[in-house]
Amino acid sequence: MSDSLLTASDILSPGGSIARRLSHYESRPEQVALANAVESAIASGEHLVAEAGTGVGKSFAYLVPAVLAARQRRDRDDKCKRIVVSTHTISLQEQLIGSDIPFLQAVLPVEFSAVLVKGRSNYMSLRRTAKATSRATQKMMFEGDGQRQLAMISDWSQNTTDGSRSDLSFRPLPQVWDEVASDHGDCMGKKCPTHGDCFYYKARRRVWNADLLVVNHALFFSDLALRRDGASILPDYDTVIFDEAHTIESVAADHMGIRLSEGQFDYLMNRLYNDRTQRGLLLVHKLEKAQKQVQTIRYLYRDMFLAVDDWARRFGKNNGRLEHPVDVQNNVSSAMHELSRQIDYVADNLKSESDRVELKSASARCQILADSLSSWCEQRAEGCVFWVERSGSQQQKISLMSAPVEVGPILRDQLFNGISSVIMTSATLAIGASDFRFFRSRIGLTDGQDERQGSPFDYQEQARLILSTNMPDPSAQSRDFQQECCRRIQRHLLETQGRAFVLFTSYSMMMFCADRLQGWLAEHDLTLYCQGKGMPRTAMLDRFRNNERAVLFGTDSFWQGVDVPGDALQNVIITRLPFSVPDHPLLESRVDAIRARGGNPFQEYQVPEAIIKLKQGFGRLIRTRQDSGRVVLLDPRVLTKPYGRLFLKSLPECRTEVDDGENIEVLGEN
C-alpha cells in the first residue's frame, strides 16, 4: 500500500502494521476510534476536543495520524508540513521522545523525524563560553563555586554533542549559565567565528527539517505571546496537538501576563556591576558612568518595591489585588532607560562585533525590564488583573503580577482562528457523561468536533469508590472535619497497610494531618512521605514506589501527572472536593467577571473546575489492567449536595460503597 494511502486504522487495528510486527500487540477499539477522529480533524482542517480515559493509549492515537499527515504533506512539499505536539509535564514529554516516538519509528512503514524543541537559553554558546572563561582567569566574573562551574562547563563544551544544559552532569548556578547560554540579543549570527559549530543553530536546523516538533505548553504559549509582537520561537505550523489539554487555560494565563520581582532587578544589576565583588560586564568594559547609574537604580527599585507594597496594603485588597494603578512614582524605568542609552552609546563605538552585540544585549534587557515595570504600574493591558504577591517566611519578597482574566478571547483570535487544526486531548475534559461546554468556554473554542472514549479498563472489577457519611461539615471553619478525617485516614490506611496517596486541597490541612498522624504511622510501621518537608517530588515518588508500607501526603501537584502502577499504590484518599477558593486575585477576577455578566460563578466555574480536578485525582489509582484498589472520598457533600450527583456522574462507573465511620456498605454503581 502506498504511504499516502495509509490510514491510522491500517497501523493500529488488530490486523494493522504494528500487530503484524509485534505478536503481543493488543489493539484497543477506543484507541482506534480516537485516532480516526484525530485523523479526520487534521485532514478536514477542523479543531477537535477529545477526552480519552486512562489506558486508551492517547499518545499513539494522535502520533500515528500526525506522522501520516506530516509525511503526506512532505510528499506534497507543503510549506507548513510540521505538526506540533505539546505536553504539560516533563514526564510525558520524556515518554514521547524516549519511548513512544522511537517505537513508532521502528515499526511504522514510513520514515519520519521528530525533535524535542528547547528554548534557546537551554543551549550553550561556544563564543560566549570562551569569552566568559577568559574573563574568569582575570577574576572579573565569578567567585568560588562560579569559577569552578565555569571551568567545568568549558571542559564539557569540548566533548558534548548536544550542547544543552540537560546534558551537563550538574545543575549550574543561574548566573553562571546566563554568561554562557545562547542569547538572541548577544548573537553574531553568521559573523560568529563558531557559527558552523553552534549548538543552537544545529538544533534549529533539525527543528526546521523535522516532521514532528515536541514542545511543552510553557514554550508553546511563550511562542504564541511573542507572535503578537512579530517574533517567534517555533517555525510555522498549521496543526498543533495538545496532550494534557486540561491545563491550557492556566499555562496560557501564566505566559501572557507580567511577573516582576526585586530579585529580577538584583540579578540584572549584579550581572552588569556588583560593587561588593567588583565584578560584572560594566567593569569589564570600564564603563564607570554606567556603574554609578547601576548603583542609583539599586536604591530606586528597592525604595519603589517597598512603596508599592505599602500602597497595596493600604489601598489594595487583602489578597493583594489592585483595582486601580498604584499611586507611586516610577523613577526606576526612566533611570533604566538612561542606563540603556549609556550602554548603547558605548556599544555603537566599539570595533569588536562580539563586544558590541554583548553590550547591545545588556541594553535591551534593561529596556525590556523597564517597559514591563511601566506597563504594570500604569495597568496598560486591558482585560487583565493586577496584584502584588508576597512570599518568603515573613512575606518579605514582593512580586508584581498581572494576567489576563479570560484567556478565551486571546486564544480564539491568536490560536483557533489562525491555525488550521488544533487537537486537544486529556483524560479529564468532560463534565458529566460527555459535556465539553465548560472546557470550550474557558479556552474560547466555539467550533470543531467533540470525541469521548472511555477507558478500556474494567473499573467495575478493578476499583472501589468509598464515599463517606456522618462527617462534620467540611465547609465550616472548625477543626472537627480535619480531626475526623485523621480518624478515617487511619482506618483506611490500615486496611491496605499503607500503599496510599492522601490528597489534600490545602497545605495547612495536610500539615495538620501529618503532625497528628506521624507518631501513629510510625507505631504501625508505615513510612510517611509528606510534600513540603524538603524532599524533591521525584525523590518522594521513587521512595514511595520502592517501599511496600508507604503513605504519601500531597497537595496540588500530586493530583495529576503522577504515575505509580502496580501494587505500590492501592489506595487514594481524597480529603475534600477540590473547590478552588476564590481568594487568589486571578480566580477572584474570573468569578467577578462571571457574576458581572449575570452568571453563577459557583455552578459555571467552581463546580466544573473541581470536577475535572477530582477526575485527575481519581485517575491516580488505576494505571494498568492489572491494577486494583480503592478511592476514598472523605468529603460528604458528594452525597448531601445537589451538585454531588454531577461529580459522581463524571467519574468512571465502578463499585460504590458508603462508609459511615464504623461500617462500609455497598451502594451500587456511581
XYZ file of C-alpha atoms in Angstrom:
670
model
C 0.000 0.000 0.000
C 1.279 3.489 -0.860
C 2.379 5.578 2.135
C -0.021 8.323 1.031
C -2.951 5.894 1.295
C -2.105 4.564 4.741
C -4.605 5.382 7.494
C -4.399 5.298 11.264
C -6.605 2.182 11.263
C -4.108 0.449 8.961
C -1.494 0.973 11.652
C -3.430 0.491 14.925
C -6.181 -2.037 14.101
C -5.930 -5.748 15.087
C -4.540 -6.665 11.666
C -2.534 -3.479 11.233
C 1.146 -2.772 10.750
C 2.020 -2.838 14.459
C 0.124 -6.083 15.096
C 1.978 -7.741 12.225
C 5.300 -6.685 13.696
C 4.535 -7.459 17.350
C 2.914 -10.736 18.315
C 1.953 -9.427 21.774
C 0.354 -6.213 20.461
C -3.149 -5.571 21.787
C -5.316 -3.333 19.642
C -7.796 -1.181 21.572
C -11.065 -0.099 19.906
C -11.041 3.141 21.908
C -7.563 3.961 20.625
C -8.508 3.283 17.002
C -11.662 5.416 17.340
C -9.676 8.305 18.828
C -7.012 8.002 16.107
C -9.696 8.111 13.424
C -11.164 11.262 14.980
C -7.724 12.920 15.081
C -7.019 11.845 11.501
C -10.335 13.269 10.300
C -9.799 16.585 12.113
C -6.328 17.075 10.626
C -7.483 16.123 7.117
C -10.511 18.427 7.193
C -8.754 21.305 8.963
C -11.047 21.200 11.987
C -10.480 21.587 15.692
C -11.102 18.601 17.967
C -11.759 18.252 21.697
C -11.233 14.634 22.735
C -11.437 13.011 26.139
C -9.950 9.538 26.376
C -9.876 7.529 29.584
C -6.774 6.089 31.200
C -5.347 3.175 29.247
C -6.649 4.208 25.828
C -3.146 4.928 24.606
C -3.695 8.569 23.667
C -0.136 9.183 22.552
C -0.241 6.562 19.770
C -3.772 7.678 18.872
C -2.538 11.176 17.968
C 1.072 10.395 16.984
C 0.156 7.908 14.248
C -2.262 10.192 12.319
C 0.116 13.127 12.925
C 3.038 11.201 11.417
C 0.993 10.100 8.410
C -0.311 13.625 7.810
C 3.158 15.160 8.130
C 4.659 12.658 5.689
C 1.876 13.219 3.170
C 2.484 16.971 3.388
C 6.215 16.445 2.919
C 5.498 14.347 -0.176
C 3.363 17.215 -1.496
C 6.090 19.682 -0.464
C 3.660 21.687 1.667
C 5.346 24.649 3.342
C 3.574 24.045 6.683
C 4.246 20.343 6.869
C 5.243 20.453 10.542
C 2.935 19.330 13.295
C 3.481 20.486 16.882
C 2.795 18.135 19.808
C 2.635 19.929 23.155
C 2.572 18.372 26.638
C 2.276 19.881 30.091
C 4.546 17.600 32.117
C 8.181 16.710 31.571
C 7.388 13.041 32.256
C 5.013 12.816 29.281
C 7.471 14.700 27.095
C 10.184 12.207 28.044
C 7.801 9.324 27.321
C 7.101 10.655 23.829
C 10.730 11.360 22.919
C 12.343 8.455 24.740
C 9.816 5.679 24.149
C 6.711 6.230 22.000
C 8.295 8.010 19.030
C 11.333 5.660 18.765
C 8.914 2.715 18.890
C 6.839 4.138 16.025
C 9.973 4.936 14.035
C 10.925 1.260 14.348
C 7.569 -0.269 13.395
C 5.822 2.183 11.057
C 6.206 1.583 7.317
C 7.019 5.281 6.824
C 10.077 7.287 7.803
C 9.661 10.439 9.852
C 11.699 12.723 12.059
C 10.777 14.175 15.436
C 12.630 16.767 17.511
C 12.293 17.885 21.109
C 12.271 21.681 20.910
C 14.001 23.549 23.722
C 14.206 27.262 24.310
C 17.345 28.990 23.081
C 18.702 29.607 26.580
C 18.985 25.836 27.079
C 21.963 25.761 24.687
C 25.469 26.957 25.400
C 27.254 29.408 23.136
C 30.825 28.432 22.322
C 31.819 32.060 21.764
C 30.249 33.309 24.987
C 31.746 30.393 26.933
C 35.229 31.182 25.640
C 34.766 34.875 26.469
C 33.463 34.135 29.991
C 36.336 31.712 30.608
C 38.874 34.306 29.511
C 37.380 36.895 31.842
C 37.240 34.390 34.684
C 41.012 33.924 34.527
C 41.281 37.655 35.173
C 38.878 37.264 38.136
C 36.387 39.632 36.534
C 33.350 37.348 36.577
C 32.728 34.927 39.464
C 33.923 33.805 42.849
C 34.481 30.289 44.233
C 31.739 27.952 43.000
C 31.052 30.105 39.955
C 34.683 29.914 38.837
C 34.748 26.142 39.287
C 31.471 25.616 37.436
C 32.592 27.795 34.550
C 35.777 25.720 34.226
C 33.708 22.521 34.208
C 31.386 23.927 31.528
C 34.387 24.936 29.437
C 35.756 21.376 29.618
C 32.315 19.921 28.851
C 31.932 22.181 25.811
C 34.828 20.371 24.145
C 33.116 16.973 24.338
C 29.336 17.466 24.292
C 27.477 16.673 21.091
C 24.220 18.197 22.319
C 25.388 21.404 23.957
C 22.227 21.732 26.053
C 22.036 22.229 29.796
C 20.315 18.867 30.288
C 23.487 17.174 29.000
C 25.509 18.604 31.890
C 26.277 16.313 34.828
C 25.434 19.068 37.351
C 22.992 21.928 37.701
C 24.859 25.196 37.097
C 24.203 28.360 39.058
C 21.806 30.627 37.116
C 24.319 33.468 36.942
C 26.980 31.137 35.547
C 24.748 29.602 32.887
C 23.491 33.052 31.903
C 27.039 34.003 30.891
C 27.486 31.017 28.570
C 23.971 30.434 27.234
C 22.951 31.199 23.670
C 21.216 34.570 23.686
C 19.252 36.168 20.849
C 20.465 39.636 21.778
C 24.095 38.571 22.210
C 24.446 36.636 18.952
C 26.667 37.480 15.982
C 24.830 35.115 13.647
C 26.887 34.149 10.614
C 29.599 36.608 11.634
C 30.365 34.475 14.701
C 33.611 32.508 14.343
C 31.904 29.465 15.919
C 28.712 29.724 13.842
C 29.389 26.469 11.977
C 29.685 24.573 15.276
C 26.902 26.432 17.122
C 24.761 24.011 19.115
C 21.698 26.250 18.977
C 21.789 26.634 15.185
C 22.402 22.917 14.728
C 19.302 22.262 16.843
C 17.437 24.947 14.913
C 18.214 23.235 11.599
C 16.894 19.943 12.981
C 13.704 21.734 14.074
C 13.140 23.267 10.644
C 13.570 19.906 8.927
C 11.531 17.786 11.352
C 8.055 16.368 10.746
C 7.004 16.480 14.409
C 8.002 19.128 16.938
C 7.580 18.088 20.566
C 7.321 21.038 22.982
C 5.867 21.789 26.383
C 2.888 24.063 26.967
C 5.102 26.734 28.550
C 7.270 27.060 25.432
C 4.246 26.911 23.134
C 2.430 29.770 24.854
C 5.649 31.772 25.175
C 5.916 31.458 21.394
C 2.263 32.454 20.961
C 2.820 35.562 23.106
C 5.905 36.506 21.064
C 3.957 36.176 17.812
C 1.813 39.114 18.912
C 4.975 41.221 18.571
C 6.106 39.695 15.288
C 8.704 37.317 16.809
C 8.643 33.561 17.378
C 10.473 30.591 18.856
C 8.885 27.901 16.694
C 8.795 27.732 12.904
C 5.373 27.997 11.259
C 2.935 25.105 11.650
C -0.727 24.562 10.836
C -1.567 21.729 13.228
C -0.979 21.555 16.960
C -1.871 18.678 19.267
C -2.217 19.405 22.989
C -1.974 16.429 25.313
C -2.858 17.136 28.969
C -5.086 19.824 27.458
C -6.972 20.443 30.703
C -4.036 22.688 31.760
C -4.183 25.005 28.729
C -6.057 27.852 30.426
C -3.730 28.109 33.427
C -0.493 27.843 31.413
C -1.683 30.354 28.812
C -2.592 32.855 31.544
C 0.847 32.432 33.156
C 2.652 33.260 29.922
C 0.506 36.169 28.757
C 0.907 38.370 31.788
C 3.675 40.097 33.763
C 5.769 38.764 36.644
C 8.321 41.156 38.158
C 10.318 40.654 41.333
C 13.012 42.587 43.138
C 15.201 39.532 42.538
C 14.981 40.066 38.766
C 16.320 43.602 39.161
C 19.030 42.397 41.559
C 20.044 39.707 39.092
C 20.377 42.070 36.135
C 22.152 44.790 38.094
C 24.613 42.294 39.615
C 25.343 40.939 36.170
C 26.109 44.449 34.990
C 28.034 45.609 38.054
C 28.384 44.076 41.516
C 30.068 46.652 43.750
C 30.629 44.134 46.559
C 32.560 41.606 44.487
C 33.845 44.152 41.961
C 32.693 42.007 39.072
C 30.350 42.490 36.155
C 30.015 43.384 32.497
C 30.348 47.150 33.006
C 33.582 46.653 34.908
C 34.929 44.512 32.080
C 34.282 47.332 29.618
C 35.377 50.065 32.083
C 32.039 51.910 31.911
C 32.373 53.957 35.116
C 29.412 56.258 34.427
C 27.137 53.280 33.818
C 28.416 51.640 37.023
C 27.292 54.693 39.007
C 23.926 54.541 37.240
C 23.522 50.917 38.352
C 24.104 51.975 41.967
C 21.475 54.697 41.600
C 18.984 52.217 40.111
C 19.525 49.822 43.047
C 18.334 52.446 45.518
C 15.431 53.435 43.286
C 13.925 49.987 42.739
C 14.382 48.900 46.345
C 12.552 52.025 47.517
C 9.908 51.540 44.849
C 9.125 47.933 45.759
C 8.711 48.990 49.401
C 6.469 51.888 48.354
C 4.320 49.681 46.109
C 3.931 47.125 48.888
C 2.927 49.850 51.355
C 0.435 51.373 48.889
C -1.063 47.955 48.119
C -1.517 47.197 51.825
C -3.320 50.494 52.347
C -5.398 50.744 49.184
C -5.429 47.266 47.636
C -7.475 44.248 48.691
C -6.346 41.832 51.383
C -5.277 39.305 48.734
C -3.015 41.877 47.049
C -5.362 42.633 44.154
C -5.193 46.182 42.819
C -8.282 47.667 41.241
C -6.503 50.898 40.287
C -2.960 51.771 39.147
C -0.597 52.305 42.072
C -0.102 55.938 43.039
C 3.660 55.526 43.353
C 6.256 57.483 41.389
C 8.115 55.193 38.980
C 11.607 56.652 38.682
C 13.089 53.238 38.008
C 12.018 52.854 34.375
C 13.416 56.230 33.296
C 16.691 55.518 35.119
C 16.972 52.134 33.415
C 16.298 53.668 30.013
C 19.085 56.127 30.720
C 21.389 53.226 31.608
C 20.356 51.534 28.371
C 21.263 54.659 26.385
C 24.653 54.898 28.077
C 25.464 51.281 27.237
C 24.169 51.714 23.676
C 26.364 54.765 23.106
C 29.500 52.839 24.062
C 28.407 49.773 22.070
C 27.906 51.808 18.904
C 31.518 52.968 19.022
C 33.176 49.604 19.600
C 35.209 47.959 16.851
C 34.732 44.435 18.187
C 31.488 42.917 16.869
C 31.466 40.429 19.741
C 31.704 43.163 22.392
C 29.147 45.309 20.552
C 26.409 42.634 20.468
C 27.151 41.753 24.103
C 26.540 45.316 25.262
C 23.532 45.713 22.948
C 22.023 42.628 24.576
C 22.553 44.101 28.056
C 20.985 47.367 26.894
C 17.936 45.521 25.537
C 17.475 43.653 28.833
C 17.353 46.979 30.665
C 14.733 48.303 28.247
C 12.533 45.208 28.489
C 12.543 45.224 32.288
C 11.903 48.985 32.392
C 8.998 48.734 29.930
C 7.441 45.820 31.834
C 7.567 47.826 35.053
C 5.930 50.837 33.398
C 3.231 48.650 31.880
C 2.460 47.085 35.268
C 2.397 50.391 37.151
C 0.091 52.005 34.589
C -2.029 48.844 34.158
C -1.847 49.241 30.391
C -3.042 45.770 29.409
C -6.821 45.595 29.019
C -8.745 42.652 30.416
C -6.019 41.859 32.943
C -5.956 41.657 36.711
C -3.032 43.223 38.584
C -1.834 42.250 42.023
C 1.047 42.229 44.500
C 2.187 38.770 45.580
C 4.070 38.273 48.847
C 6.210 35.246 49.648
C 9.014 34.204 51.963
C 8.935 33.229 55.623
C 7.960 36.780 56.630
C 6.127 37.729 53.423
C 9.095 39.951 52.654
C 9.542 39.003 48.990
C 7.402 41.134 46.705
C 6.363 40.287 43.140
C 4.331 42.496 40.814
C 1.923 40.291 38.874
C -0.645 40.515 36.112
C -2.543 38.013 33.971
C -5.486 38.073 31.540
C -8.734 37.358 33.382
C -10.081 35.414 30.400
C -7.656 33.732 28.013
C -10.504 32.525 25.779
C -10.714 35.654 23.578
C -6.910 35.680 23.178
C -6.741 32.006 22.215
C -9.702 32.377 19.859
C -8.007 35.218 17.969
C -4.408 34.050 18.011
C -4.708 30.261 18.048
C -8.038 28.864 16.859
C -8.630 31.484 14.156
C -5.055 31.305 12.931
C -4.271 27.572 12.967
C -5.989 25.100 10.673
C -6.407 22.274 13.178
C -5.968 22.265 16.960
C -6.366 18.870 18.644
C -6.925 18.894 22.419
C -6.938 15.656 24.363
C -6.851 14.609 28.003
C -8.373 12.048 30.315
C -10.296 14.857 32.038
C -12.128 17.374 29.868
C -15.824 16.483 30.093
C -18.306 17.268 32.845
C -20.816 14.506 33.442
C -21.058 11.929 30.673
C -19.874 13.989 27.706
C -20.338 17.728 28.247
C -17.388 19.783 26.954
C -19.064 23.183 27.262
C -17.055 24.252 30.322
C -13.691 23.443 28.748
C -14.675 25.056 25.466
C -15.909 28.239 27.155
C -12.711 28.641 29.182
C -10.416 28.397 26.139
C -12.627 30.338 23.709
C -13.395 27.487 21.288
C -16.757 27.728 19.531
C -16.436 25.292 16.616
C -14.949 21.914 15.755
C -15.783 18.380 16.833
C -16.058 16.567 20.175
C -14.981 12.996 20.868
C -15.188 10.950 24.049
C -13.726 7.481 24.511
C -13.968 5.674 27.820
C -11.204 3.638 29.393
C -10.603 0.018 28.323
C -10.014 -0.820 31.993
C -12.690 -2.728 33.897
C -13.363 -0.295 36.723
C -16.224 -2.466 37.987
C -13.688 -5.148 38.858
C -10.583 -3.066 39.449
C -11.814 -0.111 41.536
C -13.925 0.636 44.588
C -15.229 4.128 45.274
C -15.857 4.636 49.001
C -17.997 7.627 49.954
C -18.284 8.982 53.484
C -21.230 9.841 55.719
C -21.516 11.010 59.339
C -18.765 13.554 58.703
C -18.631 17.115 60.079
C -19.333 19.905 57.594
C -16.096 20.417 55.628
C -17.061 23.988 54.734
C -17.287 25.019 58.408
C -14.256 26.829 59.808
C -13.513 24.313 62.575
C -11.082 21.511 63.333
C -13.876 18.928 63.620
C -13.730 17.875 59.978
C -9.928 17.656 59.974
C -9.881 15.590 63.162
C -12.484 13.150 61.811
C -10.512 12.943 58.555
C -7.471 11.848 60.557
C -9.502 9.081 62.203
C -10.896 7.853 58.887
C -7.484 8.054 57.226
C -6.127 5.737 59.935
C -8.828 3.142 59.258
C -8.334 3.151 55.512
C -4.537 3.059 55.737
C -4.656 0.006 57.977
C -6.918 -1.821 55.532
C -4.330 -1.516 52.742
C -1.257 -1.460 55.014
C -0.233 1.858 53.554
C 0.334 1.853 49.785
C -1.682 5.058 49.710
C -1.798 8.603 48.428
C -3.644 11.053 50.661
C -4.529 14.091 48.544
C -5.266 17.443 50.147
C -6.635 20.716 48.787
C -4.724 22.916 51.241
C -1.211 22.884 52.617
C -2.417 23.794 56.120
C -4.759 20.795 56.385
C -2.056 18.486 55.048
C 0.395 19.671 57.723
C -2.300 19.381 60.427
C -2.956 15.761 59.487
C 0.745 14.972 59.069
C 1.556 16.309 62.534
C -1.304 14.379 64.147
C -0.642 11.104 62.328
C 3.148 10.965 62.186
C 3.515 9.142 65.500
C 0.637 6.761 64.746
C 2.116 5.917 61.347
C 5.490 5.131 62.938
C 3.799 2.877 65.508
C 2.211 0.875 62.674
C 5.450 0.654 60.682
C 4.116 2.928 57.930
C 6.522 5.382 56.305
C 5.216 8.887 55.668
C 6.422 10.972 52.732
C 4.968 14.455 53.040
C 5.187 17.179 50.423
C 6.894 20.337 51.648
C 9.265 18.547 54.034
C 12.305 19.219 51.877
C 12.386 16.104 49.692
C 12.066 16.743 45.927
C 8.886 15.446 44.294
C 10.704 12.927 42.070
C 12.674 11.515 45.012
C 9.457 11.179 47.050
C 7.816 9.177 44.285
C 10.857 6.933 43.813
C 10.967 6.104 47.509
C 7.217 5.580 47.629
C 7.365 3.098 44.750
C 10.111 1.110 46.459
C 8.553 0.991 49.927
C 5.843 -1.618 50.500
C 4.399 0.248 53.502
C 4.489 3.840 52.289
C 1.999 6.678 52.627
C 2.363 9.889 50.617
C 0.669 13.144 51.630
C 0.429 15.596 48.733
C -1.324 18.727 47.572
C -1.924 20.202 44.132
C 0.996 18.777 42.117
C 0.226 15.186 43.162
C -3.353 15.264 41.862
C -2.151 14.941 38.259
C 0.810 13.840 36.175
C 1.858 11.179 38.696
C 2.093 7.560 37.561
C 2.500 4.743 40.107
C 1.336 1.483 38.505
C 1.338 -1.851 40.311
C 0.937 -2.818 43.957
C 2.750 0.214 45.349
C -0.464 2.286 45.115
C -3.743 0.618 46.096
C -5.457 3.408 47.988
C -6.151 7.037 47.015
C -7.750 9.035 49.824
C -9.191 12.409 48.791
C -9.887 14.576 51.806
C -12.002 17.326 50.247
C -13.741 18.110 46.984
C -11.137 20.267 45.217
C -13.067 23.521 45.012
C -10.819 26.470 44.300
C -11.197 29.185 46.902
C -11.538 32.488 45.025
C -9.115 34.329 47.298
C -6.380 34.368 44.657
C -6.627 37.606 42.640
C -6.875 35.808 39.285
C -9.589 33.388 40.441
C -11.428 36.202 42.207
C -11.381 38.229 38.992
C -12.752 35.307 36.979
C -15.566 34.858 39.476
C -16.299 38.598 39.368
C -16.372 38.522 35.545
C -18.919 35.686 35.510
C -21.049 37.448 38.099
C -20.860 40.739 36.160
C -22.371 39.116 33.078
C -25.227 37.669 35.139
C -23.844 34.158 35.598
C -23.499 31.907 38.623
C -19.749 31.568 39.368
C -20.165 28.539 41.604
C -22.171 26.498 39.115
C -20.453 27.777 35.979
C -16.830 27.805 37.147
C -16.051 26.363 40.580
C -18.075 23.148 40.272
C -16.841 22.185 36.762
C -13.262 23.079 37.666
C -13.460 20.939 40.815
C -14.948 18.017 38.860
C -12.040 17.997 36.411
C -9.539 18.069 39.265
C -11.389 15.267 41.105
C -11.211 13.168 37.939
C -7.475 13.783 37.896
C -7.127 12.642 41.492
C -9.272 9.564 40.884
C -7.125 8.739 37.873
C -4.021 8.196 40.036
C -5.333 4.770 41.139
C -5.762 2.596 38.043
C -2.890 2.883 35.567
C -2.823 -0.639 34.026
C -5.159 -3.604 33.535
C -3.504 -5.323 36.489
C -4.024 -2.501 38.995
C -6.738 -2.606 41.631
C -7.662 -0.648 44.703
C -9.918 1.955 46.242
C -10.577 5.656 46.010
C -11.857 7.040 49.302
C -13.663 10.384 49.256
C -13.953 11.838 52.769
C -15.978 14.906 51.764
C -19.668 14.088 52.490
C -21.013 16.832 50.190
C -20.847 14.481 47.213
C -23.833 12.718 48.840
C -25.562 15.630 50.547
C -25.439 18.431 47.966
C -27.343 18.553 44.641
C -24.123 19.128 42.704
C -22.698 15.917 44.182
C -24.516 13.822 41.568
C -22.602 15.591 38.801
C -19.298 14.770 40.489
C -20.218 11.084 40.674
C -21.571 11.022 37.122
C -18.234 12.357 35.876
C -16.197 9.500 37.385
C -15.731 6.058 35.792
C -18.528 3.635 36.654
C -17.348 1.368 39.428
C -18.481 -0.390 42.583
C -19.554 2.298 45.038
C -19.686 1.880 48.815
C -20.594 4.080 51.761
C -18.543 4.377 54.948
C -20.466 5.687 57.973
C -17.383 5.745 60.174
C -17.860 2.243 61.525
C -19.026 0.064 58.647
C -18.782 0.073 54.875
C -21.810 -0.936 52.848
C -22.216 -1.415 49.110
C -24.243 1.358 47.471
C -24.085 0.199 43.845
C -22.682 1.956 40.798
C -21.931 5.668 40.777
